[in-house]
mmCIF file of C-alpha atoms and ligand atoms in Angstrom:
data_model
loop_
_atom_site.group_PDB
_atom_site.id
_atom_site.type_symbol
_atom_site.label_atom_id
_atom_site.label_comp_id
_atom_site.label_asym_id
_atom_site.label_seq_id
_atom_site.Cartn_x
_atom_site.Cartn_y
_atom_site.Cartn_z
ATOM 1 C CA MET A 1500 145.410 83.518 150.097
ATOM 2 C CA PRO A 1501 147.183 86.727 151.201
ATOM 3 C CA ARG A 1502 144.936 89.167 153.085
ATOM 4 C CA MET A 1503 144.200 92.381 151.342
ATOM 5 C CA THR A 1504 145.859 95.388 152.934
ATOM 6 C CA LEU A 1505 144.014 98.663 153.312
ATOM 7 C CA ARG A 1506 146.288 100.103 150.621
ATOM 8 C CA SER A 1507 145.550 97.442 148.036
ATOM 9 C CA ALA A 1508 141.812 97.612 148.829
ATOM 10 C CA LEU A 1509 141.937 101.374 148.206
ATOM 11 C CA ALA A 1510 143.843 100.813 144.956
ATOM 12 C CA VAL A 1511 141.148 98.382 143.758
ATOM 13 C CA LEU A 1512 138.410 100.862 144.702
ATOM 14 C CA ILE A 1513 140.165 103.687 142.817
ATOM 15 C CA LEU A 1514 140.615 101.417 139.791
ATOM 16 C CA PHE A 1515 136.874 100.612 139.782
ATOM 17 C CA ALA A 1516 135.970 104.276 140.123
ATOM 18 C CA LEU A 1517 138.259 105.159 137.199
ATOM 19 C CA LEU A 1518 136.850 102.368 135.020
ATOM 20 C CA ALA A 1519 133.274 103.401 135.825
ATOM 21 C CA GLY A 1520 134.129 107.053 135.059
ATOM 22 C CA SER A 1521 135.747 106.113 131.774
ATOM 23 C CA GLY A 1522 132.735 104.076 130.789
ATOM 24 C CA ILE A 1523 134.826 100.924 130.336
ATOM 25 C CA ALA A 1524 133.026 99.060 133.113
ATOM 26 C CA ALA A 1525 129.575 100.432 132.215
ATOM 27 C CA PRO A 1526 127.152 97.888 130.732
ATOM 28 C CA PRO A 1527 126.865 98.249 126.938
ATOM 29 C CA GLN A 1528 124.051 100.668 126.074
ATOM 30 C CA LYS A 1529 121.844 99.662 123.146
ATOM 31 C CA GLN A 1530 121.636 102.477 120.610
ATOM 32 C CA PRO A 1531 118.128 102.986 119.234
ATOM 33 C CA GLU A 1532 118.030 101.770 115.629
ATOM 34 C CA ALA A 1533 118.270 104.473 112.962
ATOM 35 C CA SER A 1534 115.090 105.079 110.943
ATOM 36 C CA LEU A 1535 114.594 103.079 107.746
ATOM 37 C CA TYR A 1536 114.850 106.448 105.959
ATOM 38 C CA LYS A 1537 118.395 106.908 107.292
ATOM 39 C CA ARG A 1538 119.393 103.272 106.726
ATOM 40 C CA LEU A 1539 118.281 103.520 103.091
ATOM 41 C CA GLY A 1540 120.627 106.477 102.681
ATOM 42 C CA GLY A 1541 118.256 109.435 103.108
ATOM 43 C CA TYR A 1542 116.338 111.567 100.628
ATOM 44 C CA ASP A 1543 118.642 111.385 97.590
ATOM 45 C CA ALA A 1544 118.936 107.590 97.820
ATOM 46 C CA ILE A 1545 115.138 107.223 98.092
ATOM 47 C CA ALA A 1546 114.606 109.622 95.161
ATOM 48 C CA ALA A 1547 117.052 107.588 93.031
ATOM 49 C CA VAL A 1548 115.261 104.348 93.980
ATOM 50 C CA VAL A 1549 111.856 105.836 93.078
ATOM 51 C CA ASP A 1550 113.158 107.163 89.735
ATOM 52 C CA ASP A 1551 114.488 103.737 88.818
ATOM 53 C CA PHE A 1552 111.301 101.988 90.034
ATOM 54 C CA ILE A 1553 108.962 104.311 88.105
ATOM 55 C CA GLY A 1554 111.192 103.982 85.037
ATOM 56 C CA ARG A 1555 110.650 100.219 85.205
ATOM 57 C CA LEU A 1556 106.850 100.554 85.724
ATOM 58 C CA VAL A 1557 106.491 102.877 82.743
ATOM 59 C CA ALA A 1558 108.681 100.618 80.549
ATOM 60 C CA ASP A 1559 106.878 97.425 81.626
ATOM 61 C CA LYS A 1560 104.809 96.050 78.711
ATOM 62 C CA GLN A 1561 101.823 95.188 80.907
ATOM 63 C CA LEU A 1562 101.974 98.272 83.162
ATOM 64 C CA SER A 1563 102.777 101.000 80.637
ATOM 65 C CA ARG A 1564 99.072 101.334 79.725
ATOM 66 C CA PHE A 1565 98.411 102.924 83.136
ATOM 67 C CA PHE A 1566 100.745 105.808 82.313
ATOM 68 C CA ALA A 1567 100.158 106.029 78.555
ATOM 69 C CA GLY A 1568 98.023 109.181 78.633
ATOM 70 C CA ALA A 1569 99.968 110.970 81.341
ATOM 71 C CA SER A 1570 101.913 114.105 80.381
ATOM 72 C CA THR A 1571 105.566 114.449 81.380
ATOM 73 C CA ASP A 1572 104.512 116.857 84.110
ATOM 74 C CA SER A 1573 101.847 114.461 85.431
ATOM 75 C CA LYS A 1574 104.483 111.712 85.628
ATOM 76 C CA LYS A 1575 106.849 114.096 87.460
ATOM 77 C CA ARG A 1576 104.034 114.865 89.895
ATOM 78 C CA ILE A 1577 103.383 111.174 90.597
ATOM 79 C CA ARG A 1578 107.141 110.609 90.991
ATOM 80 C CA GLN A 1579 107.445 113.430 93.533
ATOM 81 C CA LEU A 1580 104.446 112.192 95.496
ATOM 82 C CA VAL A 1581 105.859 108.644 95.632
ATOM 83 C CA VAL A 1582 109.204 110.043 96.883
ATOM 84 C CA ASP A 1583 107.394 112.075 99.563
ATOM 85 C CA GLN A 1584 105.243 109.137 100.559
ATOM 86 C CA ILE A 1585 108.172 106.721 100.978
ATOM 87 C CA CYS A 1586 110.264 109.394 102.709
ATOM 88 C CA ALA A 1587 107.438 110.047 105.201
ATOM 89 C CA ALA A 1588 106.560 106.355 105.692
ATOM 90 C CA THR A 1589 110.163 105.390 106.502
ATOM 91 C CA GLY A 1590 110.620 108.064 109.185
ATOM 92 C CA GLY A 1591 112.069 110.851 107.047
ATOM 93 C CA PRO A 1592 111.324 114.589 107.328
ATOM 94 C CA CYS A 1593 108.852 114.708 104.397
ATOM 95 C CA VAL A 1594 105.117 115.234 104.530
ATOM 96 C CA TYR A 1595 102.907 113.349 102.070
ATOM 97 C CA ILE A 1596 100.265 115.702 100.711
ATOM 98 C CA GLY A 1597 98.951 113.476 97.912
ATOM 99 C CA ARG A 1598 95.665 111.647 97.726
ATOM 100 C CA SER A 1599 94.963 108.473 99.624
ATOM 101 C CA MET A 1600 96.099 105.307 97.848
ATOM 102 C CA LYS A 1601 92.449 104.316 97.503
ATOM 103 C CA ALA A 1602 91.456 107.590 95.839
ATOM 104 C CA ALA A 1603 94.533 107.680 93.564
ATOM 105 C CA HIS A 1604 94.125 104.113 92.238
ATOM 106 C CA GLU A 1605 90.376 103.513 92.344
ATOM 107 C CA GLY A 1606 88.978 102.845 88.868
ATOM 108 C CA LEU A 1607 92.364 101.956 87.343
ATOM 109 C CA ASN A 1608 91.418 98.276 87.749
ATOM 110 C CA ILE A 1609 94.896 97.227 88.879
ATOM 111 C CA THR A 1610 95.027 93.432 89.065
ATOM 112 C CA GLU A 1611 96.946 90.965 91.225
ATOM 113 C CA SER A 1612 99.099 90.214 88.182
ATOM 114 C CA ASP A 1613 99.870 93.966 87.749
ATOM 115 C CA TRP A 1614 100.802 94.097 91.431
ATOM 116 C CA GLN A 1615 103.166 91.114 91.190
ATOM 117 C CA LEU A 1616 104.927 92.755 88.238
ATOM 118 C CA ALA A 1617 105.242 96.053 90.144
ATOM 119 C CA VAL A 1618 106.700 94.290 93.201
ATOM 120 C CA GLY A 1619 109.134 92.454 90.897
ATOM 121 C CA ASP A 1620 110.171 95.830 89.444
ATOM 122 C CA LEU A 1621 110.703 97.241 92.932
ATOM 123 C CA VAL A 1622 112.810 94.228 93.977
ATOM 124 C CA ALA A 1623 114.904 94.621 90.785
ATOM 125 C CA THR A 1624 115.459 98.297 91.661
ATOM 126 C CA LEU A 1625 116.444 97.515 95.271
ATOM 127 C CA ASP A 1626 118.840 94.817 94.047
ATOM 128 C CA LYS A 1627 120.368 97.221 91.531
ATOM 129 C CA PHE A 1628 121.031 99.683 94.379
ATOM 130 C CA LYS A 1629 122.378 96.825 96.545
ATOM 131 C CA VAL A 1630 119.925 97.536 99.372
ATOM 132 C CA ALA A 1631 120.588 95.070 102.228
ATOM 133 C CA GLN A 1632 118.049 92.282 102.855
ATOM 134 C CA LYS A 1633 116.778 93.763 106.154
ATOM 135 C CA GLU A 1634 116.043 97.194 104.637
ATOM 136 C CA LYS A 1635 114.627 95.533 101.520
ATOM 137 C CA ASP A 1636 112.221 93.461 103.631
ATOM 138 C CA GLU A 1637 111.148 96.497 105.670
ATOM 139 C CA LEU A 1638 110.492 98.628 102.587
ATOM 140 C CA LEU A 1639 108.629 95.820 100.819
ATOM 141 C CA ALA A 1640 106.493 95.322 103.949
ATOM 142 C CA ALA A 1641 105.650 99.052 104.038
ATOM 143 C CA VAL A 1642 104.739 99.079 100.329
ATOM 144 C CA SER A 1643 102.775 95.815 100.632
ATOM 145 C CA SER A 1644 100.628 97.344 103.371
ATOM 146 C CA LEU A 1645 99.221 99.635 100.633
ATOM 147 C CA LYS A 1646 98.197 96.730 98.392
ATOM 148 C CA PRO A 1647 94.549 96.423 99.557
ATOM 149 C CA ASP A 1648 93.955 100.056 98.494
ATOM 150 C CA ILE A 1649 95.790 99.742 95.152
ATOM 151 C CA VAL A 1650 94.701 96.343 93.812
ATOM 152 C CA THR A 1651 90.984 96.421 93.071
ATOM 153 C CA VAL A 1652 90.671 93.422 90.751
ATOM 154 C CA SER A 1653 91.173 90.193 92.653
ATOM 155 C CA ALA A 1654 92.989 87.207 91.129
ATOM 156 C CA PRO A 1655 90.734 84.796 89.213
ATOM 157 C CA LYS A 1656 89.612 81.819 91.328
ATOM 158 C CA MET A 1657 91.452 78.566 90.481
HETATM 159 C C1 LIG B 2956 100.649 97.969 89.968
HETATM 160 C C2 LIG B 2956 101.085 98.988 90.681
HETATM 161 C C3 LIG B 2956 100.718 100.432 90.451
HETATM 162 C C4 LIG B 2956 100.170 101.049 89.368
HETATM 163 C C5 LIG B 2956 99.803 100.442 88.029
HETATM 164 C C6 LIG B 2956 99.981 102.454 89.726
HETATM 165 C C7 LIG B 2956 99.451 103.405 88.911
HETATM 166 C C8 LIG B 2956 99.230 104.732 89.243
HETATM 167 C C9 LIG B 2956 98.647 105.729 88.380
HETATM 168 C C10 LIG B 2956 98.184 105.499 86.941
HETATM 169 C C11 LIG B 2956 98.577 106.879 89.082
HETATM 170 C C12 LIG B 2956 98.002 108.236 88.599
HETATM 171 C C13 LIG B 2956 96.556 108.297 88.991
HETATM 172 C C14 LIG B 2956 95.924 109.629 88.556
HETATM 173 O O1 LIG B 2956 96.583 110.674 88.636
HETATM 174 O O2 LIG B 2956 94.769 109.621 88.175
HETATM 175 C C15 LIG B 2956 99.143 106.628 90.389
HETATM 176 C C16 LIG B 2956 99.269 107.568 91.380
HETATM 177 C C17 LIG B 2956 100.001 107.372 92.516
HETATM 178 N N1 LIG B 2956 100.531 106.177 92.954
HETATM 179 FE FE1 LIG B 2956 100.436 104.402 92.002
HETATM 180 N N2 LIG B 2956 100.438 102.652 91.009
HETATM 181 C C18 LIG B 2956 100.901 101.449 91.471
HETATM 182 C C19 LIG B 2956 101.492 101.224 92.684
HETATM 183 C C20 LIG B 2956 101.819 102.190 93.581
HETATM 184 C C21 LIG B 2956 102.624 101.995 94.759
HETATM 185 C C22 LIG B 2956 103.214 100.651 95.207
HETATM 186 C C23 LIG B 2956 102.721 103.203 95.382
HETATM 187 C C24 LIG B 2956 103.452 103.583 96.637
HETATM 188 C C25 LIG B 2956 104.664 103.202 96.925
HETATM 189 C C26 LIG B 2956 101.997 104.169 94.582
HETATM 190 C C27 LIG B 2956 101.875 105.498 94.882
HETATM 191 C C28 LIG B 2956 101.206 106.421 94.115
HETATM 192 C C29 LIG B 2956 101.091 107.828 94.457
HETATM 193 C C30 LIG B 2956 101.710 108.515 95.657
HETATM 194 C C31 LIG B 2956 100.326 108.427 93.460
HETATM 195 C C32 LIG B 2956 99.919 109.903 93.344
HETATM 196 C C33 LIG B 2956 98.722 110.214 94.219
HETATM 197 C C34 LIG B 2956 98.099 111.549 93.886
HETATM 198 O O3 LIG B 2956 97.958 111.873 92.714
HETATM 199 O O4 LIG B 2956 97.725 112.273 94.824
HETATM 200 N N3 LIG B 2956 101.458 103.511 93.504
HETATM 201 N N4 LIG B 2956 99.533 105.313 90.455
#
């Protein structure tokens, strides 16, 4: 093998320095993952998802009874609070100032069957908006964490 001259050694050193300076030789840096809020498309996307989801809940034969006596303004208030809650829970800039899930749902006697229908409605909404599986799973996990405070009537024992 030919011996490296001082000149060629210097050339190699300069090449390395240039590559390092340009970032080409630097090890790939892992970017921190964007918040779920951002990956869902931000505030307007979340608001559109919530509007569609609540529309399905209110139109659902079994679930409509929960909203039957609510005025238009009361439904708008619930809608806004759900938007704020999901925005805040997914890392967005909103602050949730509503009641706790326990306080808001206690006494409504929401059953396991009601819950399954609501989750089905949410999945249908997320599919309609073509939300990717990863974001869908993360949002469903966040919403499911609220279940113990929302469902107060346990499923009948088999
Ligand atoms: C079977 C499922 C559900 C039913 C039937 C249901 C029903 C209701 C009803 C009737 C209210 C109004 C209570 C009142 O003003 O007295 C309410 C409030 C609310 N719900 Fe639900 N809900 C369900 C699931 C959820 C889920 C999954 C979330 C969160 C993603 C949620 C978030 C809220 C919020 C933020 C409020 C307003 C709280 C406040 O007034 O301060 N609910 N819900």
